[in-house]
Tab-separated table of C-alpha atoms in Angstrom:
chain	number	residue	atom	x	y	z
A	1	UNK	CA	-4.728	4.229	3.410
A	2	UNK	CA	-4.069	7.385	5.527
A	3	UNK	CA	-5.642	10.521	4.065
A	4	UNK	CA	-4.369	14.058	4.900
A	5	UNK	CA	-6.798	17.019	4.854
A	6	UNK	CA	-5.287	20.342	4.770
A	7	UNK	CA	-7.071	23.732	5.362
A	8	UNK	CA	-7.487	26.205	4.172
A	9	UNK	CA	-6.678	25.588	0.509
A	10	UNK	CA	-5.705	29.222	0.116
A	11	UNK	CA	-5.363	32.309	2.108
A	12	UNK	CA	-4.531	36.003	1.568
A	13	UNK	CA	-2.381	37.694	4.187
A	14	UNK	CA	-0.213	40.720	4.727
A	15	UNK	CA	3.459	41.006	5.562
A	16	UNK	CA	3.714	40.767	9.317
A	17	UNK	CA	0.575	38.664	9.756
A	18	UNK	CA	0.471	35.459	11.788
A	19	UNK	CA	-0.554	32.606	9.605
A	20	UNK	CA	-1.891	29.198	10.644
A	21	UNK	CA	-2.331	26.300	8.453
A	22	UNK	CA	-3.971	22.958	9.636
A	23	UNK	CA	-3.528	19.336	8.671
A	24	UNK	CA	-5.759	16.466	9.768
A	25	UNK	CA	-4.920	12.765	9.290
A	26	UNK	CA	-7.657	10.203	8.792
A	27	UNK	CA	-6.084	8.018	11.595
A	28	UNK	CA	-3.405	8.491	14.168
A	29	UNK	CA	0.044	9.160	12.872
A	30	UNK	CA	1.789	10.017	16.055
A	31	UNK	CA	4.381	12.679	15.219
A	32	UNK	CA	5.059	11.295	11.706
A	33	UNK	CA	4.133	14.556	10.029
A	34	UNK	CA	6.274	16.941	7.927
A	35	UNK	CA	5.634	20.459	6.449
A	36	UNK	CA	7.083	21.683	3.074
A	37	UNK	CA	7.176	25.008	1.300
A	38	UNK	CA	7.050	24.984	-2.541
A	39	UNK	CA	7.694	27.882	-4.842
A	40	UNK	CA	6.809	27.773	-8.652
A	41	UNK	CA	9.276	25.636	-10.666
A	42	UNK	CA	10.946	24.319	-7.555
A	43	UNK	CA	10.903	21.043	-5.621
A	44	UNK	CA	9.340	21.323	-2.156
A	45	UNK	CA	11.559	22.481	0.720
A	46	UNK	CA	11.424	20.771	4.110
A	47	UNK	CA	10.435	23.231	6.890
A	48	UNK	CA	9.312	21.035	9.857
A	49	UNK	CA	9.902	17.390	10.503
A	50	UNK	CA	8.460	15.117	13.124
A	51	UNK	CA	5.632	17.546	13.690
A	52	UNK	CA	7.555	20.190	15.586
A	53	UNK	CA	11.338	20.081	14.763
A	54	UNK	CA	12.571	22.911	12.703
A	55	UNK	CA	14.783	21.903	9.789
A	56	UNK	CA	18.294	23.367	9.937
A	57	UNK	CA	18.510	26.716	8.129
A	58	UNK	CA	14.758	27.409	8.333
A	59	UNK	CA	13.843	30.699	9.982
A	60	UNK	CA	12.450	30.457	13.560
A	61	UNK	CA	9.245	32.287	12.574
A	62	UNK	CA	8.201	28.844	11.295
A	63	UNK	CA	6.829	26.338	13.903
A	64	UNK	CA	4.881	23.178	14.009
A	65	UNK	CA	2.607	21.558	16.614
A	66	UNK	CA	0.412	18.603	17.022
A	67	UNK	CA	0.336	14.902	17.466
A	68	UNK	CA	-2.084	11.993	16.622
A	69	UNK	CA	-4.463	13.415	13.936
A	70	UNK	CA	-4.330	17.201	14.222
A	71	UNK	CA	-1.365	19.307	13.329
A	72	UNK	CA	-0.672	22.987	12.788
A	73	UNK	CA	2.030	24.994	10.850
A	74	UNK	CA	2.345	28.597	12.156
A	75	UNK	CA	4.224	31.413	10.593
A	76	UNK	CA	4.515	34.056	13.334
A	77	UNK	CA	5.201	37.087	11.221
A	78	UNK	CA	4.862	36.584	7.450
A	79	UNK	CA	7.673	37.815	5.269
A	80	UNK	CA	7.663	38.499	1.439
A	81	UNK	CA	9.643	35.482	0.643
A	82	UNK	CA	6.993	33.214	2.545
A	83	UNK	CA	4.436	33.585	-0.212
A	84	UNK	CA	4.307	30.099	-1.579
A	85	UNK	CA	2.310	26.802	-1.341
A	86	UNK	CA	2.659	24.783	1.862
A	87	UNK	CA	2.126	21.014	2.036
A	88	UNK	CA	1.830	18.585	4.960
A	89	UNK	CA	3.012	15.036	4.453
A	90	UNK	CA	2.515	11.901	6.723
A	91	UNK	CA	5.316	9.361	6.953
A	92	UNK	CA	3.692	6.958	9.380
A	93	UNK	CA	4.318	4.008	6.960
A	94	UNK	CA	6.298	3.278	3.837
A	95	UNK	CA	3.549	4.940	1.758
A	96	UNK	CA	3.491	8.749	1.651
A	97	UNK	CA	0.455	10.943	1.666
A	98	UNK	CA	0.330	14.632	1.113
A	99	UNK	CA	-2.177	17.234	2.093
A	100	UNK	CA	-3.843	19.176	-0.787
A	101	UNK	CA	-1.778	22.275	-0.227
A	102	UNK	CA	-2.362	25.768	1.044
A	103	UNK	CA	-1.383	28.624	-1.206
A	104	UNK	CA	-0.523	31.823	0.801
A	105	UNK	CA	-0.990	34.936	-1.394
A	106	UNK	CA	-0.355	38.564	-0.772
A	107	UNK	CA	-3.330	40.563	0.418
H	1	UNK	CA	26.265	15.717	-0.572
H	2	UNK	CA	23.364	13.454	-1.776
H	3	UNK	CA	22.081	14.340	-5.146
H	4	UNK	CA	19.185	12.776	-7.108
H	5	UNK	CA	18.811	13.342	-10.818
H	6	UNK	CA	15.757	12.267	-12.956
H	7	UNK	CA	16.197	11.440	-16.595
H	8	UNK	CA	13.927	10.156	-19.434
H	9	UNK	CA	11.786	11.278	-22.270
H	10	UNK	CA	9.903	14.515	-21.867
H	11	UNK	CA	7.220	13.469	-24.186
H	12	UNK	CA	5.301	10.210	-24.206
H	13	UNK	CA	2.397	9.174	-26.507
H	14	UNK	CA	-0.875	8.092	-24.983
H	15	UNK	CA	-1.225	4.370	-24.319
H	16	UNK	CA	2.578	4.006	-24.195
H	17	UNK	CA	4.854	3.452	-21.193
H	18	UNK	CA	6.474	6.199	-19.326
H	19	UNK	CA	10.027	5.268	-18.214
H	20	UNK	CA	12.167	7.457	-15.923
H	21	UNK	CA	15.538	6.735	-14.228
H	22	UNK	CA	16.855	8.395	-11.063
H	23	UNK	CA	20.534	8.469	-10.657
H	24	UNK	CA	21.777	8.809	-6.961
H	25	UNK	CA	25.134	10.456	-6.334
H	26	UNK	CA	26.842	11.207	-2.929
H	27	UNK	CA	25.338	8.092	-1.389
H	28	UNK	CA	24.638	4.355	-1.936
H	29	UNK	CA	21.187	3.039	-2.647
H	30	UNK	CA	22.014	-0.332	-1.168
H	31	UNK	CA	24.078	0.681	1.918
H	32	UNK	CA	21.443	2.424	3.977
H	33	UNK	CA	17.908	1.908	5.260
H	34	UNK	CA	15.976	4.344	3.049
H	35	UNK	CA	13.067	4.232	0.644
H	36	UNK	CA	13.617	5.333	-2.859
H	37	UNK	CA	10.506	6.585	-4.460
H	38	UNK	CA	8.668	8.643	-7.122
H	39	UNK	CA	6.255	11.495	-6.491
H	40	UNK	CA	4.468	13.505	-9.207
H	41	UNK	CA	2.772	16.902	-9.473
H	42	UNK	CA	0.371	17.662	-12.389
H	43	UNK	CA	0.647	21.269	-13.553
H	44	UNK	CA	-1.055	23.589	-11.122
H	45	UNK	CA	-1.979	20.652	-8.778
H	46	UNK	CA	-0.695	19.068	-5.487
H	47	UNK	CA	1.691	16.332	-4.823
H	48	UNK	CA	0.920	12.555	-5.429
H	49	UNK	CA	3.053	9.668	-4.194
H	50	UNK	CA	3.443	6.942	-6.895
H	51	UNK	CA	5.445	4.396	-5.121
H	52	UNK	CA	8.701	3.446	-3.436
H	53	UNK	CA	11.215	0.597	-3.224
H	54	UNK	CA	13.035	-0.151	0.057
H	55	UNK	CA	16.802	-0.751	-0.052
H	56	UNK	CA	16.128	-4.449	0.531
H	57	UNK	CA	14.026	-4.522	-2.699
H	58	UNK	CA	10.440	-4.457	-1.183
H	59	UNK	CA	8.066	-2.196	-3.182
H	60	UNK	CA	5.171	-0.216	-2.135
H	61	UNK	CA	2.684	1.428	-4.548
H	62	UNK	CA	-0.065	3.909	-4.444
H	63	UNK	CA	-3.256	1.767	-4.784
H	64	UNK	CA	-4.686	4.130	-7.336
H	65	UNK	CA	-1.758	3.563	-9.623
H	66	UNK	CA	-0.664	0.046	-8.598
H	67	UNK	CA	-1.920	-1.795	-11.696
H	68	UNK	CA	0.326	0.467	-14.013
H	69	UNK	CA	3.372	0.988	-11.955
H	70	UNK	CA	6.628	-0.780	-11.582
H	71	UNK	CA	9.666	0.479	-9.650
H	72	UNK	CA	12.910	-1.316	-9.765
H	73	UNK	CA	16.511	-0.658	-8.639
H	74	UNK	CA	19.878	-1.255	-10.247
H	75	UNK	CA	22.458	-1.166	-7.393
H	76	UNK	CA	25.342	-1.666	-9.742
H	77	UNK	CA	24.454	1.750	-11.366
H	78	UNK	CA	23.061	3.379	-8.103
H	79	UNK	CA	19.925	4.102	-9.987
H	80	UNK	CA	16.212	3.278	-9.520
H	81	UNK	CA	13.541	3.427	-12.165
H	82	UNK	CA	9.842	4.082	-12.739
H	83	UNK	CA	7.672	2.520	-15.331
H	84	UNK	CA	4.108	3.683	-15.764
H	85	UNK	CA	2.121	1.928	-18.483
H	86	UNK	CA	-0.931	2.897	-20.544
H	87	UNK	CA	-0.483	6.610	-19.918
H	88	UNK	CA	-3.140	9.220	-20.759
H	89	UNK	CA	-3.097	13.007	-20.562
H	90	UNK	CA	-3.835	12.758	-16.931
H	91	UNK	CA	-0.331	11.435	-16.356
H	92	UNK	CA	1.170	14.714	-17.546
H	93	UNK	CA	3.125	15.922	-14.587
H	94	UNK	CA	6.409	16.910	-12.994
H	95	UNK	CA	7.832	13.641	-11.855
H	96	UNK	CA	10.352	13.769	-8.832
H	97	UNK	CA	12.509	11.039	-7.530
H	98	UNK	CA	13.100	11.050	-3.843
H	99	UNK	CA	14.722	9.413	-0.848
H	100	UNK	CA	12.502	9.021	2.154
H	101	UNK	CA	12.513	7.678	5.775
H	102	UNK	CA	10.216	10.149	7.491
H	103	UNK	CA	10.874	13.264	5.529
H	104	UNK	CA	11.435	13.404	1.847
H	105	UNK	CA	14.753	14.350	0.132
H	106	UNK	CA	13.782	15.565	-3.388
H	107	UNK	CA	15.368	15.539	-6.951
H	108	UNK	CA	14.809	18.603	-8.972
H	109	UNK	CA	11.999	17.078	-10.930
H	110	UNK	CA	11.377	16.471	-14.696
H	111	UNK	CA	8.304	17.410	-16.691
H	112	UNK	CA	6.718	14.521	-18.698
H	113	UNK	CA	4.030	15.453	-21.099
H	114	UNK	CA	1.670	12.819	-22.535
H	115	UNK	CA	0.525	13.836	-25.967
H	116	UNK	CA	0.334	12.525	-29.553
């Protein structure tokens, strides 16, 4: 099974900060990596698919990079509505695996 | 627009079987090459994939839950279902049904509590 390790598990940041979240796969998943944002009581929302493609309607301050085993989600300038939990997800095969999540909190 | 809606009991007793159904509207389960699956999230914790069924009927389960899980599809009703047997308090979670092929398209989720 493919394991996904996400770091950090939480971080504190201020509005306007640049934030970086990393995700590592236990084996190569090419670019089969997606990023989601989840707010309390809501289903996750797709931000980035195929490692670096921005989902329609998602602000351009979100970006993704990486391939193989190492991936990054970057928020270039954190906005108040970005305080949430972020998950990576691999889709290399029929089975899905999620990272443990990164909670972005207000500093 | 595609919509997925979970339904089923919100309270299940320990040792019993949890049963949920996902009704799909705005698209046909059998007419496209997608996986239809279940994902859960215990309160305050992360996301766990339970299993999926391919439009052809092939099933894929999380190895940690495989012995207790059955996912089936009813194409005549455009629904797919989850059965999780011998539940314990650890199975208390929000259960999401989803469509995936790469990224995941989510239902709104339903909370299932395991308690006597």
